[in-house]
């Protein structure tokens, strides 16, 4: 029996192309694994009214880890228009399957390394090496949202004095999203960040928040972080407001190490940080829980490029490297990262984002030939 059982979810758009690239590399590296492909994405929303069919969730439960390509998400109105007419009056609503996977499998850490590989012409600086720990299950993306606001919810919220000014507005004129932060989720994401910093001998952990305005939620996680920081005298603990952080990450990204943030803030700063080291063609993510993980490139499905094999598959290959690490295949992970770094440094294979004409598969073959 193979040592690992891996779920492969190509998704749609360029997801299928970058997954093909990952498979080329995995085959070459000879990971002892069985791969099981599953359905996910826009196509299944349109046909079945569910972008994450139950059979897929079930299949994931029978695997050790998952490689995910990309999926298309569209706003509410557009999603309804594309739904099969026979499903239209069933009250179905589209949800992002990757966000759902993170929540359903409790993949509470979204780990996003942003490292400048030498020779990448898109590096903003060559000395950037950030690791972002984005909380992945709640915060602003908890999914507790309303439009229109139900009267019962409004009534309950009237206990808050600031709610008074919304008291007489028509309910359909109020859209409402909540930022939910629990002690459990704050504690475990911070723990992961501090433990990582200690293990990898990183200098600092920075909590990226906004506690001067979001006093209750921001203040809550800050308090937990300050207490936890005392357990890590070997790691410096820094606090930054998210707006200032956006500026500092452009000004002096080399000064930062490990960043930890709530879901929305982590989403935003991780795109910013990705751009410092070459953009989405290089940005990889691991959605990691206690006993399951889904690895993906941070980029989306880029519908306009579908079928052209033009996107940079480096992000997917780096996500594959993260998966190998998580599976305990450290040597393979190191070899893969070296091969990717080698191809970047040589600069012969360049996809369109780097001004070249190479394809997603050219990148994979070049990496494979270095393995
Ligand atoms: C990401 C993406 C997703 C997110 C989208 C596609 C739902 O932006 O992984 O960062 O917001 O988490
Ligand atoms: Mg994002």
Coordinates of C-alpha atoms and ligand atoms in Angstrom, one line a residue:
X1 CA 0.0 0.0 0.0
X2 CA 1.3 3.5 -0.8
X3 CA 2.6 5.5 2.2
X4 CA 0.4 8.5 1.6
X5 CA -3.1 9.0 0.2
X6 CA -3.5 12.4 -1.3
X7 CA -6.7 14.1 -2.5
X8 CA -6.2 16.2 -5.6
X9 CA -8.8 18.9 -6.3
X10 CA -7.9 20.8 -9.5
X11 CA -11.0 23.0 -9.3
X12 CA -11.5 25.2 -12.4
X13 CA -9.9 27.8 -14.5
X14 CA -6.1 27.6 -14.4
X15 CA -6.4 25.3 -11.3
X16 CA -6.3 22.3 -13.6
X17 CA -3.2 23.5 -15.3
X18 CA -1.2 24.1 -12.2
X19 CA -2.2 20.8 -10.7
X20 CA -0.9 19.1 -13.8
X21 CA 2.4 20.9 -13.1
X22 CA 2.4 19.6 -9.5
X23 CA 1.8 16.1 -10.7
X24 CA 4.8 16.2 -13.0
X25 CA 7.0 17.2 -10.1
X26 CA 5.5 14.7 -7.6
X27 CA 6.0 11.9 -10.1
X28 CA 9.6 12.8 -10.6
X29 CA 10.3 13.1 -6.9
X30 CA 8.7 9.7 -6.6
X31 CA 6.5 10.4 -3.5
X32 CA 5.1 7.1 -2.3
X33 CA 1.5 8.1 -2.7
X34 CA -1.9 7.3 -4.1
X35 CA -3.8 10.2 -5.6
X36 CA -7.5 10.6 -5.6
X37 CA -9.2 13.2 -7.7
X38 CA -12.3 15.1 -6.6
X39 CA -15.0 17.5 -7.8
X40 CA -15.0 21.1 -6.6
X41 CA -15.7 24.5 -8.0
X42 CA -17.9 26.6 -10.3
X43 CA -18.9 23.7 -12.6
X44 CA -20.5 21.9 -9.7
X45 CA -22.3 25.0 -8.5
X46 CA -23.8 25.5 -11.9
X47 CA -24.8 21.8 -12.4
X48 CA -25.6 20.7 -8.9
X49 CA -26.0 23.8 -6.9
X50 CA -23.1 22.9 -4.7
X51 CA -19.5 23.8 -5.4
X52 CA -18.3 21.4 -2.8
X53 CA -20.3 18.2 -3.3
X54 CA -20.7 15.9 -0.3
X55 CA -18.9 13.1 -2.1
X56 CA -15.8 15.4 -2.2
X57 CA -15.9 16.2 1.5
X58 CA -16.3 12.4 2.2
X59 CA -13.4 11.6 -0.1
X60 CA -11.1 14.1 1.7
X61 CA -11.9 12.4 5.0
X62 CA -10.3 9.3 3.6
X63 CA -7.0 11.0 2.6
X64 CA -4.0 12.3 4.5
X65 CA -3.7 15.7 2.8
X66 CA -5.1 17.6 -0.1
X67 CA -3.6 19.5 -3.1
X68 CA -5.9 22.2 -4.3
X69 CA -5.7 24.1 -7.6
X70 CA -8.1 27.1 -7.8
X71 CA -11.7 27.9 -8.0
X72 CA -13.8 30.7 -9.4
X73 CA -16.0 32.7 -7.0
X74 CA -18.5 35.2 -8.3
X75 CA -20.8 37.7 -6.5
X76 CA -24.3 36.6 -5.5
X77 CA -26.2 37.9 -8.5
X78 CA -23.9 36.4 -11.0
X79 CA -23.8 33.1 -9.3
X80 CA -27.6 32.9 -9.4
X81 CA -27.7 33.7 -13.1
X82 CA -25.4 30.8 -13.9
X83 CA -27.2 28.2 -11.8
X84 CA -29.0 25.5 -13.7
X85 CA -32.6 26.8 -14.3
X86 CA -34.1 23.7 -12.5
X87 CA -32.3 24.6 -9.3
X88 CA -33.0 28.3 -9.3
X89 CA -36.0 28.6 -7.0
X90 CA -34.5 26.3 -4.3
X91 CA -33.0 29.1 -2.3
X92 CA -29.5 27.9 -2.9
X93 CA -26.7 30.3 -2.4
X94 CA -23.1 30.1 -3.6
X95 CA -20.3 29.9 -1.0
X96 CA -16.6 29.8 -1.5
X97 CA -15.6 26.1 -1.3
X98 CA -12.1 26.8 -0.1
X99 CA -13.4 28.9 2.8
X100 CA -15.9 26.1 3.5
X101 CA -13.1 23.5 3.5
X102 CA -11.1 25.6 5.9
X103 CA -14.0 25.8 8.3
X104 CA -15.4 22.3 7.9
X105 CA -12.0 20.6 8.4
X106 CA -11.0 23.2 11.0
X107 CA -7.9 24.1 9.1
X108 CA -7.2 27.0 11.4
X109 CA -3.8 28.1 10.2
X110 CA -3.3 29.6 6.8
X111 CA 0.4 29.5 6.6
X112 CA 1.8 31.8 3.9
X113 CA 5.6 32.0 3.5
X114 CA 6.7 34.9 1.4
X115 CA 10.4 34.5 0.6
X116 CA 12.5 36.3 -2.1
X117 CA 14.3 33.6 -4.1
X118 CA 17.5 35.0 -5.5
X119 CA 17.4 35.9 -9.2
X120 CA 13.6 36.5 -9.3
X121 CA 13.4 39.8 -11.3
X122 CA 10.1 40.6 -9.6
X123 CA 11.6 40.7 -6.1
X124 CA 11.0 44.0 -4.5
X125 CA 14.0 43.4 -2.4
X126 CA 16.2 40.3 -2.2
X127 CA 16.2 40.0 1.6
X128 CA 12.5 39.5 2.3
X129 CA 11.6 36.3 4.2
X130 CA 8.3 36.6 5.9
X131 CA 6.0 33.9 7.2
X132 CA 2.4 34.8 7.7
X133 CA 0.0 33.0 10.0
X134 CA -3.5 33.9 9.0
X135 CA -6.3 32.7 11.2
X136 CA -8.4 30.7 8.9
X137 CA -11.8 29.8 10.4
X138 CA -13.5 32.9 11.8
X139 CA -12.9 36.6 12.3
X140 CA -14.4 38.7 9.6
X141 CA -14.8 35.6 7.4
X142 CA -16.8 33.7 10.0
X143 CA -19.6 33.9 7.4
X144 CA -22.2 35.3 9.9
X145 CA -23.7 37.9 7.6
X146 CA -27.1 39.4 6.9
X147 CA -28.9 41.3 4.2
X148 CA -31.5 42.5 4.9
X149 CA -30.8 42.6 8.6
X150 CA -33.4 40.5 10.4
X151 CA -35.5 42.5 12.8
X152 CA -34.7 40.1 15.6
X153 CA -31.0 40.7 15.2
X154 CA -31.5 44.5 15.1
X155 CA -33.5 44.3 18.3
X156 CA -30.9 42.2 20.0
X157 CA -28.1 44.6 18.9
X158 CA -30.0 47.6 20.4
X159 CA -28.3 46.7 23.7
X160 CA -25.4 48.6 22.2
X161 CA -25.7 52.4 22.3
X162 CA -24.1 52.9 18.9
X163 CA -26.9 50.8 17.4
X164 CA -29.4 53.5 18.1
X165 CA -28.8 55.4 14.9
X166 CA -29.7 52.4 12.9
X167 CA -32.9 51.8 14.7
X168 CA -35.4 53.2 12.2
X169 CA -33.7 52.4 8.9
X170 CA -35.5 50.0 6.6
X171 CA -34.0 46.5 7.2
X172 CA -33.1 46.1 3.5
X173 CA -31.0 49.2 3.8
X174 CA -28.7 47.5 6.2
X175 CA -26.1 44.9 5.3
X176 CA -24.4 43.4 8.3
X177 CA -21.2 41.2 8.7
X178 CA -19.7 40.2 11.9
X179 CA -16.1 39.7 13.1
X180 CA -16.2 36.8 15.5
X181 CA -13.1 36.0 17.5
X182 CA -13.0 33.3 20.1
X183 CA -10.4 32.6 22.7
X184 CA -9.8 29.2 21.2
X185 CA -9.1 30.4 17.7
X186 CA -6.9 33.3 18.8
X187 CA -4.9 31.1 21.1
X188 CA -4.2 28.4 18.7
X189 CA -3.1 30.6 15.8
X190 CA -0.9 32.6 18.1
X191 CA 0.5 29.4 19.5
X192 CA 1.4 28.1 16.1
X193 CA 3.1 31.4 15.2
X194 CA 5.2 31.5 18.4
X195 CA 6.1 27.8 18.2
X196 CA 7.2 28.2 14.6
X197 CA 9.3 31.3 15.4
X198 CA 11.0 29.3 18.2
X199 CA 11.6 26.2 16.2
X200 CA 12.9 28.1 13.2
X201 CA 14.9 30.5 15.3
X202 CA 13.0 33.5 14.0
X203 CA 13.7 36.9 15.6
X204 CA 10.1 38.2 16.0
X205 CA 6.4 37.6 15.9
X206 CA 4.3 40.6 15.0
X207 CA 0.6 40.7 15.7
X208 CA -1.1 42.6 12.9
X209 CA -4.4 44.1 14.3
X210 CA -6.3 47.3 14.9
X211 CA -7.0 47.3 18.6
X212 CA -7.2 51.1 18.8
X213 CA -10.4 51.0 16.8
X214 CA -11.7 47.4 16.9
X215 CA -11.4 47.6 20.7
X216 CA -13.2 44.5 21.6
X217 CA -12.0 42.0 19.1
X218 CA -8.6 43.6 18.5
X219 CA -8.1 44.2 22.2
X220 CA -9.1 40.6 22.9
X221 CA -6.5 38.9 20.7
X222 CA -3.9 41.5 21.7
X223 CA -4.4 40.6 25.4
X224 CA -4.0 36.8 24.6
X225 CA -0.9 37.5 22.5
X226 CA 0.8 39.7 25.2
X227 CA 0.3 36.9 27.8
X228 CA 1.5 34.2 25.5
X229 CA 4.6 36.2 24.4
X230 CA 5.8 35.9 28.0
X231 CA 6.3 32.2 27.4
X232 CA 8.6 33.0 24.6
X233 CA 11.5 35.1 25.9
X234 CA 13.6 33.9 23.0
X235 CA 11.2 35.5 20.5
X236 CA 10.5 39.3 20.3
X237 CA 6.9 40.2 20.3
X238 CA 5.8 43.2 18.2
X239 CA 2.4 44.8 17.8
X240 CA 1.4 46.6 14.6
X241 CA -1.8 48.2 13.4
X242 CA -2.8 46.7 10.1
X243 CA -2.9 50.0 8.2
X244 CA 0.6 51.0 9.4
X245 CA 1.7 47.5 8.6
X246 CA 0.7 47.9 5.0
X247 CA 3.0 50.9 4.9
X248 CA 5.9 49.3 6.7
X249 CA 5.8 46.2 4.6
X250 CA 6.5 48.4 1.7
X251 CA 9.0 50.5 3.5
X252 CA 11.1 47.9 5.3
X253 CA 9.8 44.4 4.8
X254 CA 13.2 42.9 5.6
X255 CA 12.7 43.9 9.3
X256 CA 9.8 41.5 9.8
X257 CA 9.8 37.8 10.4
X258 CA 6.7 36.0 11.5
X259 CA 3.3 37.9 11.2
X260 CA 0.1 36.7 12.8
X261 CA -3.3 38.1 11.9
X262 CA -7.0 37.6 11.9
X263 CA -8.6 36.2 8.7
X264 CA -9.4 39.4 6.8
X265 CA -6.3 41.2 7.8
X266 CA -4.2 38.1 7.1
X267 CA -5.8 37.8 3.7
X268 CA -4.9 41.4 2.8
X269 CA -1.4 41.6 4.1
X270 CA -0.6 38.2 2.6
X271 CA -1.3 39.5 -0.9
X272 CA 0.8 42.6 -0.1
X273 CA 3.6 40.4 1.1
X274 CA 3.3 38.1 -1.9
X275 CA 3.9 41.0 -4.2
X276 CA 7.2 41.8 -2.5
X277 CA 8.5 38.5 -3.6
X278 CA 7.2 38.2 -7.1
X279 CA 3.4 38.3 -6.8
X280 CA 0.8 35.6 -7.0
X281 CA 2.9 33.4 -9.3
X282 CA 5.1 32.7 -6.3
X283 CA 2.6 32.7 -3.4
X284 CA 1.7 29.5 -1.7
X285 CA -0.5 28.6 1.2
X286 CA -1.0 25.7 3.6
X287 CA -4.4 25.5 5.3
X288 CA -3.4 23.4 8.3
X289 CA -5.4 21.9 11.1
X290 CA -4.4 19.5 13.8
X291 CA -4.7 16.4 11.5
X292 CA -5.5 17.5 8.0
X293 CA -4.2 20.1 5.6
X294 CA -5.0 21.5 2.2
X295 CA -2.2 23.1 0.1
X296 CA -2.9 25.6 -2.6
X297 CA -1.4 28.4 -4.6
X298 CA -2.8 31.7 -3.3
X299 CA -3.8 32.8 -6.8
X300 CA -7.3 32.3 -8.0
X301 CA -8.6 30.5 -11.1
X302 CA -7.8 33.4 -13.5
X303 CA -10.6 32.5 -15.9
X304 CA -9.3 34.7 -18.7
X305 CA -6.2 32.6 -18.9
X306 CA -8.0 29.2 -18.8
X307 CA -6.5 26.7 -21.2
X308 CA -3.5 28.8 -22.1
X309 CA -1.1 27.2 -19.6
X310 CA 0.4 30.6 -19.1
X311 CA 0.3 31.2 -15.4
X312 CA 3.3 30.7 -13.3
X313 CA 3.1 27.3 -11.6
X314 CA 5.8 28.1 -9.2
X315 CA 3.2 29.0 -6.5
X316 CA 1.7 25.5 -6.9
X317 CA 5.0 23.8 -6.8
X318 CA 5.9 25.7 -3.6
X319 CA 2.5 24.6 -2.2
X320 CA 3.5 21.1 -3.1
X321 CA 6.8 21.6 -1.2
X322 CA 4.8 22.7 1.8
X323 CA 2.7 19.5 1.6
X324 CA 5.8 17.3 1.5
X325 CA 7.0 19.0 4.6
X326 CA 3.7 18.5 6.4
X327 CA 3.7 14.9 5.4
X328 CA 7.0 14.5 7.1
X329 CA 8.9 14.1 3.8
X330 CA 11.5 16.7 4.8
X331 CA 14.2 15.6 2.4
X332 CA 11.8 15.7 -0.5
X333 CA 10.6 19.2 0.5
X334 CA 14.2 20.5 0.7
X335 CA 15.0 19.0 -2.7
X336 CA 12.0 20.4 -4.3
X337 CA 12.6 23.9 -2.9
X338 CA 16.2 23.8 -4.1
X339 CA 15.1 22.7 -7.5
X340 CA 12.5 25.6 -7.7
X341 CA 15.1 28.1 -6.4
X342 CA 17.5 26.8 -9.0
X343 CA 15.1 27.3 -11.9
X344 CA 14.3 30.8 -10.7
X345 CA 18.0 31.7 -10.3
X346 CA 18.9 30.4 -13.8
X347 CA 16.1 32.5 -15.3
X348 CA 15.8 30.5 -18.5
X349 CA 12.3 29.4 -17.9
X350 CA 10.1 32.5 -17.6
X351 CA 6.3 32.6 -17.6
X352 CA 4.4 35.8 -18.8
X353 CA 4.5 37.4 -15.3
X354 CA 8.3 37.4 -15.6
X355 CA 8.2 38.7 -19.2
X356 CA 8.7 35.4 -20.8
X357 CA 6.7 32.9 -22.9
X358 CA 7.3 29.7 -20.9
X359 CA 4.2 27.7 -19.8
X360 CA 3.1 26.3 -16.5
X361 CA 4.3 22.9 -17.6
X362 CA 7.7 24.2 -18.8
X363 CA 8.3 25.4 -15.2
X364 CA 7.4 21.9 -13.9
X365 CA 9.6 20.1 -16.4
X366 CA 12.5 22.5 -15.6
X367 CA 12.1 21.9 -11.9
X368 CA 11.7 18.1 -12.4
X369 CA 14.9 18.0 -14.4
X370 CA 16.7 19.4 -11.4
X371 CA 15.3 16.9 -9.0
Ligands
LIG1 C1 -7.2 33.6 -0.4 C2 -8.3 34.0 -1.3 C3 -9.6 33.5 -0.7 C4 -9.8 34.1 0.7 C5 -10.9 33.7 -1.5 C6 -10.7 33.1 -2.9 C7 -12.1 33.2 -0.9 O1 -8.4 35.4 -1.4 O2 -7.0 32.4 -0.2 O3 -6.5 34.5 0.1 O4 -10.3 35.2 0.8 O5 -9.4 33.5 1.6
LIG2 MG1 -6.7 36.3 -0.6

